[in-house]
Short mmCIF file of C-alpha atoms and ligand atoms in Angstrom, two decimals:
data_model
loop_
_atom_site.label_atom_id
_atom_site.label_comp_id
_atom_site.label_asym_id
_atom_site.label_seq_id
_atom_site.Cartn_x
_atom_site.Cartn_y
_atom_site.Cartn_z
CA MET A 25 -11.25 111.01 48.97
CA ASN A 26 -12.72 107.76 49.63
CA GLN A 27 -10.78 105.66 52.29
CA VAL A 28 -12.45 103.00 54.58
CA ALA A 29 -11.48 103.75 57.83
CA PRO A 30 -9.01 101.25 59.00
CA GLN A 31 -11.52 99.66 61.80
CA HIS A 32 -14.02 99.58 59.07
CA ASP A 33 -11.67 97.93 56.63
CA PRO A 34 -13.44 94.50 55.69
CA ARG A 35 -9.71 93.01 55.46
CA ARG A 36 -9.74 93.49 59.68
CA LEU A 37 -11.94 89.91 59.63
CA ILE A 38 -10.08 88.18 57.52
CA PRO A 39 -9.12 84.88 59.86
CA ARG A 40 -5.39 85.22 60.73
CA THR A 41 -3.50 82.08 59.81
CA ASP A 42 -3.03 80.57 63.11
CA ALA A 43 -6.50 80.46 63.81
CA LEU A 44 -7.16 78.63 60.05
CA LEU A 45 -4.76 76.19 60.73
CA ALA A 46 -5.75 75.30 64.10
CA LEU A 47 -9.34 74.65 62.38
CA PRO A 48 -9.72 70.93 62.98
CA GLU A 49 -9.98 70.12 58.85
CA VAL A 50 -6.79 71.91 58.32
CA ALA A 51 -5.20 69.79 61.08
CA ALA A 52 -6.09 66.52 59.22
CA ALA A 53 -4.73 67.98 55.66
CA ARG A 54 -1.48 68.91 57.43
CA ARG A 55 -1.22 64.92 58.30
CA ARG A 56 -1.59 64.04 54.55
CA LEU A 57 0.06 67.17 53.09
CA SER A 58 3.26 68.67 53.74
CA ALA A 59 3.16 71.56 56.14
CA ASP A 60 4.38 73.94 53.91
CA THR A 61 2.06 73.09 51.27
CA VAL A 62 -1.03 73.67 53.81
CA VAL A 63 0.26 77.25 54.53
CA GLU A 64 0.65 78.51 51.34
CA ARG A 65 -2.27 77.25 50.22
CA VAL A 66 -3.95 79.13 53.32
CA ARG A 67 -2.24 82.44 52.45
CA ALA A 68 -3.08 82.10 48.70
CA ILE A 69 -6.86 82.05 49.93
CA GLN A 70 -6.52 84.83 52.53
CA GLU A 71 -4.61 86.83 49.83
CA ARG A 72 -7.50 86.10 47.49
CA ALA A 73 -9.83 87.72 50.48
CA ARG A 74 -7.39 90.81 51.06
CA ARG A 75 -7.62 91.73 46.82
CA GLY A 76 -11.89 91.88 47.57
CA GLU A 77 -12.16 88.35 45.31
CA LEU A 78 -13.71 86.62 48.70
CA PRO A 79 -15.79 88.03 51.34
CA PRO A 80 -13.61 87.38 54.58
CA GLN A 81 -16.64 85.22 56.13
CA GLU A 82 -15.90 82.91 53.26
CA VAL A 83 -12.29 82.29 53.86
CA ALA A 84 -12.49 79.57 56.58
CA ALA A 85 -14.85 77.58 54.34
CA ALA A 86 -12.54 78.05 51.01
CA VAL A 87 -9.58 76.88 53.00
CA ILE A 88 -11.12 73.83 54.17
CA ALA A 89 -12.97 72.52 51.12
CA ASP A 90 -9.45 73.73 48.95
CA LEU A 91 -7.52 71.49 51.23
CA THR A 92 -9.75 68.45 50.58
CA ARG A 93 -9.40 68.67 47.29
CA ALA A 94 -5.69 69.28 47.65
CA ARG A 95 -3.55 66.11 47.30
CA ALA A 96 -0.11 65.66 48.33
CA SER A 97 0.59 64.64 44.32
CA ALA A 98 -0.35 66.21 41.00
CA GLN A 99 -1.22 62.82 40.37
CA THR A 100 -4.91 62.42 40.07
CA PRO A 101 -6.28 58.88 41.04
CA VAL A 102 -9.26 58.57 37.87
CA LEU A 103 -11.60 55.58 36.87
CA ASN A 104 -10.64 53.68 33.85
CA ALA A 105 -13.40 53.09 31.71
CA THR A 106 -11.48 52.95 28.41
CA GLY A 107 -11.78 49.81 28.24
CA VAL A 108 -8.01 49.09 28.23
CA VAL A 109 -7.76 47.21 31.60
CA VAL A 110 -3.54 47.60 31.64
CA HIS A 111 -3.33 51.21 30.32
CA THR A 112 0.09 52.94 29.94
CA ASN A 113 -1.28 56.53 30.22
CA LEU A 114 -3.41 55.44 33.47
CA GLY A 115 -0.39 53.96 35.55
CA ARG A 116 -0.86 50.13 33.96
CA ALA A 117 -1.49 47.36 36.87
CA PRO A 118 -3.61 49.19 39.93
CA LEU A 119 -1.87 47.00 42.77
CA SER A 120 -3.62 44.71 45.18
CA LEU A 121 -4.49 45.83 48.86
CA ALA A 122 -1.72 43.65 49.94
CA ALA A 123 0.56 45.25 47.57
CA VAL A 124 -0.33 48.92 48.62
CA SER A 125 -0.14 47.55 52.21
CA ALA A 126 3.60 45.98 51.50
CA MET A 127 4.57 49.36 49.90
CA VAL A 128 3.01 51.85 53.35
CA ASP A 129 5.12 49.40 55.48
CA ALA A 130 8.37 49.87 53.33
CA ALA A 131 8.08 53.69 53.06
CA GLY A 132 9.78 54.30 56.38
CA TYR A 133 12.73 52.53 57.71
CA VAL A 134 13.11 48.94 56.92
CA ASP A 135 15.15 45.91 56.54
CA VAL A 136 15.26 45.76 52.70
CA GLU A 137 19.30 45.25 52.94
CA LEU A 138 19.35 44.15 56.74
CA ASP A 139 19.43 40.70 58.08
CA LEU A 140 17.19 41.21 61.37
CA GLU A 141 18.37 38.06 62.78
CA SER A 142 22.04 38.40 62.77
CA GLY A 143 22.21 42.13 62.25
CA VAL A 144 25.02 42.00 59.27
CA ARG A 145 24.24 42.73 56.05
CA GLY A 146 21.47 40.75 54.16
CA LYS A 147 20.74 41.08 50.37
CA ARG A 148 18.51 42.96 49.04
CA GLY A 149 15.62 41.88 47.41
CA ALA A 150 16.17 38.54 49.62
CA ARG A 151 12.15 37.49 49.91
CA THR A 152 10.89 38.91 46.34
CA ARG A 153 13.56 36.65 44.67
CA SER A 154 12.21 33.76 46.70
CA ALA A 155 8.28 34.64 46.36
CA LEU A 156 9.35 34.80 42.31
CA LEU A 157 11.30 31.47 42.47
CA ALA A 158 8.06 30.04 44.69
CA ALA A 159 6.07 31.25 41.61
CA CYS A 160 8.38 29.91 39.00
CA PRO A 161 9.86 27.22 39.69
CA ALA A 162 11.36 26.54 36.35
CA ALA A 163 14.03 29.47 37.14
CA GLY A 164 16.96 28.81 38.60
CA ASP A 165 17.55 32.31 39.75
CA ALA A 166 15.40 35.52 39.81
CA LEU A 167 16.52 39.39 39.54
CA ALA A 168 14.03 42.13 39.72
CA VAL A 169 15.18 45.68 37.70
CA ASN A 170 13.43 49.10 37.61
CA ASN A 171 11.47 47.50 34.62
CA GLY A 172 11.08 45.35 31.74
CA ALA A 173 12.80 47.66 29.08
CA ALA A 174 15.53 48.02 32.02
CA ALA A 175 16.27 43.93 32.24
CA LEU A 176 15.98 43.44 28.63
CA VAL A 177 19.24 46.39 28.43
CA LEU A 178 20.88 45.02 31.10
CA ALA A 179 20.55 41.28 29.44
CA THR A 180 21.59 42.37 26.52
CA THR A 181 24.87 44.50 28.01
CA ALA A 182 25.78 41.37 30.13
CA LEU A 183 25.66 38.79 27.30
CA ALA A 184 26.72 41.08 24.45
CA ALA A 185 28.23 44.02 24.72
CA GLY A 186 30.16 44.87 22.24
CA ARG A 187 29.23 41.97 20.01
CA GLU A 188 26.09 40.48 18.49
CA VAL A 189 22.30 40.01 19.37
CA VAL A 190 20.64 37.94 16.86
CA VAL A 191 17.19 38.61 16.92
CA SER A 192 14.19 38.39 13.80
CA ARG A 193 13.49 41.10 11.85
CA GLY A 194 9.52 40.50 12.66
CA GLU A 195 10.40 41.42 16.27
CA LEU A 196 12.00 44.69 16.12
CA ILE A 197 9.31 46.39 18.08
CA GLU A 198 8.42 49.69 18.94
CA ILE A 199 6.09 48.59 22.54
CA GLY A 200 4.87 52.50 23.49
CA ALA A 201 6.48 55.51 23.34
CA GLY A 202 10.07 55.66 23.93
CA PHE A 203 10.49 51.64 23.77
CA ARG A 204 11.73 50.84 20.38
CA LEU A 205 13.82 47.79 20.93
CA PRO A 206 16.37 48.08 17.99
CA ASP A 207 17.62 51.57 19.71
CA LEU A 208 17.32 50.21 23.00
CA ILE A 209 19.63 47.67 22.32
CA ALA A 210 21.75 49.74 20.14
CA SER A 211 21.87 51.79 23.44
CA THR A 212 23.54 49.16 25.10
CA GLY A 213 26.62 48.56 23.11
CA ALA A 214 25.40 45.29 21.34
CA ARG A 215 24.93 45.36 17.55
CA LEU A 216 21.71 43.93 16.18
CA ARG A 217 22.06 41.01 13.80
CA GLU A 218 18.61 41.15 11.88
CA VAL A 219 17.57 37.75 10.50
CA GLY A 220 14.44 36.64 8.93
CA THR A 221 12.40 38.89 7.28
CA THR A 222 9.57 40.58 8.67
CA ASN A 223 6.80 37.67 8.28
CA ARG A 224 8.70 35.09 8.07
CA THR A 225 12.00 33.74 10.33
CA HIS A 226 13.27 30.28 10.04
CA LEU A 227 15.50 28.44 12.66
CA SER A 228 18.18 27.98 9.89
CA ASP A 229 18.43 32.09 9.57
CA TYR A 230 19.15 32.15 13.65
CA ALA A 231 21.75 29.20 13.05
CA ASP A 232 23.35 30.78 9.56
CA ALA A 233 23.59 33.65 12.11
CA ILE A 234 25.39 32.47 14.82
CA GLY A 235 29.07 32.95 15.00
CA PRO A 236 32.15 33.81 17.28
CA ASP A 237 30.80 37.24 17.71
CA THR A 238 27.52 36.47 18.93
CA GLY A 239 26.52 37.45 22.56
CA CYS A 240 22.93 36.42 22.71
CA LEU A 241 19.67 35.16 20.63
CA LEU A 242 16.65 37.30 21.20
CA LYS A 243 13.12 36.77 21.09
CA VAL A 244 10.85 39.26 21.53
CA HIS A 245 6.56 38.40 22.25
CA PRO A 246 5.33 41.24 20.11
CA SER A 247 3.19 42.69 22.95
CA ASN A 248 0.79 45.11 20.91
CA PHE A 249 0.04 43.71 17.74
CA THR A 250 -0.28 40.52 15.46
CA VAL A 251 0.75 39.91 11.52
CA SER A 252 -1.28 37.14 10.35
CA GLY A 253 -1.41 35.40 7.30
CA PHE A 254 1.82 34.05 5.62
CA THR A 255 3.97 33.65 8.59
CA SER A 256 6.68 31.58 10.69
CA ALA A 257 8.68 32.10 13.51
CA ALA A 258 11.21 29.82 15.16
CA PRO A 259 9.39 27.94 18.48
CA VAL A 260 11.67 28.85 21.32
CA SER A 261 12.32 24.95 22.23
CA GLU A 262 13.68 24.41 18.94
CA LEU A 263 15.91 27.81 18.96
CA ALA A 264 17.02 26.88 22.35
CA GLN A 265 17.96 23.48 21.12
CA VAL A 266 20.13 25.55 18.00
CA ALA A 267 20.84 27.90 20.68
CA ARG A 268 22.78 25.14 23.27
CA ASP A 269 24.20 23.43 20.49
CA ARG A 270 25.88 26.45 19.38
CA GLY A 271 26.86 27.86 23.11
CA VAL A 272 25.28 30.74 22.94
CA PRO A 273 22.36 31.76 25.48
CA LEU A 274 18.97 32.36 24.23
CA VAL A 275 17.22 35.28 25.84
CA VAL A 276 12.96 35.55 25.86
CA ASP A 277 11.31 38.90 26.26
CA VAL A 278 7.80 37.73 26.93
CA GLY A 279 6.74 41.35 27.82
CA SER A 280 3.42 40.64 30.04
CA GLY A 281 5.03 39.34 33.16
CA LEU A 282 3.18 36.07 32.89
CA LEU A 283 4.45 34.04 35.25
CA ALA A 284 3.02 30.24 34.21
CA PRO A 285 0.60 29.50 32.08
CA ASP A 286 -2.89 31.39 32.68
CA ARG A 287 -5.69 29.18 31.09
CA THR A 288 -7.76 32.62 30.23
CA LEU A 289 -4.72 33.84 28.38
CA PRO A 290 -3.79 30.85 25.97
CA ASP A 291 -1.73 33.43 23.19
CA GLU A 292 -0.10 34.85 26.23
CA PRO A 293 3.49 33.63 26.78
CA ASP A 294 5.05 33.10 30.02
CA ALA A 295 7.99 32.71 31.49
CA ALA A 296 7.73 29.15 32.76
CA THR A 297 6.53 27.69 29.60
CA MET A 298 9.83 29.37 28.02
CA LEU A 299 12.21 28.43 30.34
CA ASN A 300 11.13 24.88 30.40
CA ASP A 301 11.34 25.34 26.86
CA GLY A 302 14.66 25.82 26.80
CA ALA A 303 14.86 29.59 27.34
CA ASP A 304 18.24 30.86 29.07
CA LEU A 305 16.72 33.77 30.40
CA VAL A 306 13.43 35.28 30.64
CA THR A 307 13.04 38.79 31.20
CA ALA A 308 9.51 40.77 31.73
CA SER A 309 7.54 43.62 33.00
CA GLY A 310 6.30 43.90 36.42
CA ASP A 311 2.81 46.23 35.95
CA LYS A 312 1.44 44.65 33.27
CA LEU A 313 -0.37 41.16 33.49
CA LEU A 314 1.57 40.08 36.67
CA GLY A 315 -0.47 43.25 38.44
CA GLY A 316 2.31 44.38 40.28
CA PRO A 317 3.97 47.80 40.68
CA GLN A 318 6.81 48.66 37.98
CA ALA A 319 9.52 46.73 37.75
CA GLY A 320 11.35 44.18 35.31
CA LEU A 321 11.90 40.62 36.06
CA VAL A 322 14.77 38.71 35.05
CA LEU A 323 14.54 35.16 35.16
CA GLY A 324 16.41 31.82 34.56
CA ARG A 325 19.82 30.32 34.30
CA ALA A 326 21.36 30.52 37.79
CA ASP A 327 25.21 31.51 36.41
CA LEU A 328 23.48 34.19 33.81
CA VAL A 329 21.18 35.64 36.51
CA GLN A 330 24.50 36.41 38.59
CA ARG A 331 26.53 37.23 35.64
CA LEU A 332 24.15 40.39 35.52
CA SER A 333 23.41 40.93 38.79
CA ARG A 334 27.35 41.58 39.08
CA HIS A 335 27.21 43.92 36.43
CA PRO A 336 27.95 47.74 37.14
CA LEU A 337 24.47 48.53 35.17
CA ALA A 338 22.48 46.52 37.30
CA ARG A 339 23.20 49.13 40.06
CA ALA A 340 21.96 51.79 37.73
CA VAL A 341 18.68 49.86 37.30
CA ARG A 342 18.33 48.95 40.51
CA ILE A 343 14.65 48.67 41.96
CA ASP A 344 13.45 50.33 44.77
CA LYS A 345 12.20 49.05 48.17
CA LEU A 346 8.62 49.92 47.34
CA ALA A 347 8.27 48.36 44.14
CA LEU A 348 10.50 45.51 45.69
CA ALA A 349 7.79 45.50 48.86
CA ALA A 350 4.62 45.60 46.41
CA LEU A 351 6.06 43.22 43.88
CA GLU A 352 6.97 40.70 46.76
CA ALA A 353 3.30 40.70 47.89
CA THR A 354 2.02 40.64 44.33
CA VAL A 355 3.77 37.60 43.21
CA ALA A 356 3.21 35.74 46.54
CA GLY A 357 -0.71 36.51 45.68
CA THR A 358 -0.56 35.14 42.35
CA HIS A 359 1.33 32.15 43.80
CA ARG A 360 -1.19 31.39 46.72
CA ALA A 361 -4.28 32.22 44.32
C1 PLP B 28 6.03 46.66 27.71
C2 PLP B 28 7.22 45.49 26.81
C3 PLP B 28 8.73 46.26 27.83
C4 PLP B 28 8.86 47.09 28.33
O1 PLP B 28 8.47 46.88 29.51
P1 PLP B 28 8.72 48.30 30.58
O2 PLP B 28 8.08 47.54 32.01
O3 PLP B 28 7.37 49.45 29.94
O4 PLP B 28 10.11 48.95 30.54
C5 PLP B 28 9.57 45.32 26.87
N1 PLP B 28 9.12 44.22 26.07
C6 PLP B 28 7.82 43.67 25.42
C7 PLP B 28 7.85 42.83 24.76
C8 PLP B 28 6.87 44.64 26.41
O5 PLP B 28 6.19 44.32 26.22
#
């Protein structure tokens, strides 16, 4: 037998858990990571030493190195060198420092639904709404929801569930994995009434399709592709006239979240122009060109925005307090810039 006498067992040299937890670097890590995570990682390294995979005198350094690298979330910050500024696989828009700071403030208890002056319950998102209306005065009212898809689902559900959504065949698009416009609208209980062709849809195609069953007209910005050549699409201003004459609302999904025209992006539709052209509602994303957190925006006619916010689905697509805070900071920054 070649048994090591207990007093010579190298495992006796492995630092104890409480000694490791008392190291300043480990204490610092405990402020960043959860206490359970730190203990778990410390024990895993002690275990490696017990198995002889790590000399006992290297345990402390290994623990420090491990905890320095460890993150509370498995999401790892990366450098975006793809050349695609708003990259869906890399988290879309990076937040401004103001938006990050607003999120940190909102992380604890916060007056998200409380009026601090009167002590009575306040309206969730009131300040974000004000910021949106200041940045896009063409809108009568504004509502922020969970994401752009939710904004569109809420609009078509509230305006057209059990009825028809009239949309051009050229705009039945797929934006990215999991976002196919026709499937999304079908899931709301509205029926798609496709008009025109892939490359050409005329004003008369919409006008001919409008009937007693029409819930709304929908125009969607094909964000990630263009069709060129023999093409034609009805301009929003003309479509809005038809919608008004026939008493049906026109919803425009601009996708990008640009609130006002931007000289550097002449081809990108913006909410203000669409509303000034006569759209009743505009829906958009918060984390594309707007540069904010994941969110969906609905801007437009006050009565319609109210109708959407009172719909039961609005609660299921409600925006969270962190995104609300970051959105407010982002929109206020855009507006002042
Ligand atoms: C991106 C996009 C959406 C979906 O918005 P999400 O915020 O990703 O849910 C909807 N419509 C258009 C036109 C888009 O570009």
